[in-house]
Amino acid sequence: MAATAPATTTIQLASPNGPVTRTVLQAPLRDALPSEIPIIDVADLVDENSTIEARKAVAARIGEAAVNTGFFYIVNHGVPLDVTDASNHAAREFFRQDADVKSRATTIKDGFPNGYRGRETQAVNPTEGLDLREGFTLRYDPRWDPNVTDVDATPEHVRRWFGYEEDAFANTTNKPEFGKALKAHFQAGMKLARTMLHGFALSLDLPEDAFDKKSEYPGAGLAVNYYPPIPGGTAVAEPSDPSGRVSIGSHTDFQFFTILWQDDAGGLQILNREGQWIRAQPIPGTFIVNIADFMQRITNDRYLSTVHRAQNWSDRERVSIPFFWGFGFHESCGVLETCLSQGEKPKYEEINCGEWVRMRLNNMASGSSNK
């Protein structure tokens, strides 16, 4: 007798080509297996004195994870615990304020949101309703970048893509540690991202510095997400309808990769290759790295930009801090030759990175690629 096929449902996602659907198993959430989200020691990438053979060995593990699920933990990453402890503490102090105080820190610059976003004002996936979260967003500021020695010498064609504020923390001065801690986290994220960029280049059979020029003025950003508990959740059980409410809806990230710090409340879920939601549980001292859409594109779909979401079913607040990394918005890139087998053709044309991000933001907001 044939086995009964598992029950499934579908979710809808924004994409560059319009809305797409994914089939999802109606199976209970479970923790990710080590084979699904491996822990990768990146000490040899961080160590400037390591051998190229040692760095290539780390890169090989990164490549395996990028092909398999597009998610992996990293340890021995070089970011001091004091940095993430400070940003976590400062975030909680900021978000626990009254709404009218926080709302003073909301700005929009050239279509890119900066600063504070209030609760239930965002919908990463409009088909799943409003996100039950608050946030604070920062854009790349060359004045914070130790690799930029003369900001005034930045070429105009680069400068026109910048979306930072003159003073990102002008309206948070009542919490002075907030700006100090987030700037330190942002700078640590830049240093780590440039290290990981070398690992990704090696994983794709390219020279370590292959992506350096395109990331001289990166399309980078940081978000602090603050998730109150979803009503009805408890610390030990989940509601009977696990898709009934989202802290942040199902989506993929836009750019090259994301480096995520998360607290110990849990709630991050990824959709594995079989179509089952699995938990990416917090592991102290780690970051989670995930592949984003632009990397999937230029690898000709070799590396996987995986759907993920968050649901805070704990009985307490949750903080996560994703650091987004991409090529400079003034740069363009097509499919990499090392990602093409003999006789294989590129699936995608070369595209400007800034236009790519704006298109994806419009897709997310409208659910259509025509806006």
mmCIF file with all atom_site columns, C-alpha atoms in Angstrom, residues 10 14 21 100 112 122 145 178 220 244 246 250 268 270 300 307 321 323 355 364:
data_model
loop_
_atom_site.group_PDB
_atom_site.id
_atom_site.type_symbol
_atom_site.label_atom_id
_atom_site.label_alt_id
_atom_site.label_comp_id
_atom_site.label_asym_id
_atom_site.label_entity_id
_atom_site.label_seq_id
_atom_site.pdbx_PDB_ins_code
_atom_site.Cartn_x
_atom_site.Cartn_y
_atom_site.Cartn_z
_atom_site.occupancy
_atom_site.B_iso_or_equiv
_atom_site.pdbx_formal_charge
_atom_site.auth_seq_id
_atom_site.auth_comp_id
_atom_site.auth_asym_id
_atom_site.auth_atom_id
_atom_site.pdbx_PDB_model_num
ATOM 1  C CA . THR A 1 10  ? 1.772  27.167 0.113   1.00 0.00 ? 10  THR A CA 1
ATOM 2  C CA . ALA A 1 14  ? 7.968  38.541 -3.634  1.00 0.00 ? 14  ALA A CA 1
ATOM 3  C CA . THR A 1 21  ? 4.884  30.350 -4.283  1.00 0.00 ? 21  THR A CA 1
ATOM 4  C CA . ASP A 1 100 ? 6.104  58.950 21.078  1.00 0.00 ? 100 ASP A CA 1
ATOM 5  C CA . PHE A 1 112 ? 15.571 54.259 1.955   1.00 0.00 ? 112 PHE A CA 1
ATOM 6  C CA . GLN A 1 122 ? 5.973  46.908 8.288   1.00 0.00 ? 122 GLN A CA 1
ATOM 7  C CA . ASP A 1 145 ? 34.471 52.860 7.506   1.00 0.00 ? 145 ASP A CA 1
ATOM 8  C CA . PHE A 1 178 ? 22.402 53.486 21.872  1.00 0.00 ? 178 PHE A CA 1
ATOM 9  C CA . ALA A 1 220 ? 25.724 47.656 3.721   1.00 0.00 ? 220 ALA A CA 1
ATOM 10 C CA . GLY A 1 244 ? -1.346 32.392 12.412  1.00 0.00 ? 244 GLY A CA 1
ATOM 11 C CA . VAL A 1 246 ? 4.460  36.315 12.322  1.00 0.00 ? 246 VAL A CA 1
ATOM 12 C CA . SER A 1 250 ? 8.553  34.770 5.171   1.00 0.00 ? 250 SER A CA 1
ATOM 13 C CA . LEU A 1 268 ? 14.243 32.222 13.748  1.00 0.00 ? 268 LEU A CA 1
ATOM 14 C CA . ILE A 1 270 ? 14.223 28.574 7.876   1.00 0.00 ? 270 ILE A CA 1
ATOM 15 C CA . ASN A 1 300 ? 23.717 30.979 -11.330 1.00 0.00 ? 300 ASN A CA 1
ATOM 16 C CA . VAL A 1 307 ? 13.320 31.558 2.817   1.00 0.00 ? 307 VAL A CA 1
ATOM 17 C CA . ILE A 1 321 ? 20.581 42.414 14.790  1.00 0.00 ? 321 ILE A CA 1
ATOM 18 C CA . PHE A 1 323 ? 24.039 43.135 9.281   1.00 0.00 ? 323 PHE A CA 1
ATOM 19 C CA . GLU A 1 355 ? 18.739 49.124 -8.973  1.00 0.00 ? 355 GLU A CA 1
ATOM 20 C CA . MET A 1 364 ? 8.295  43.408 -1.326  1.00 0.00 ? 364 MET A CA 1
#
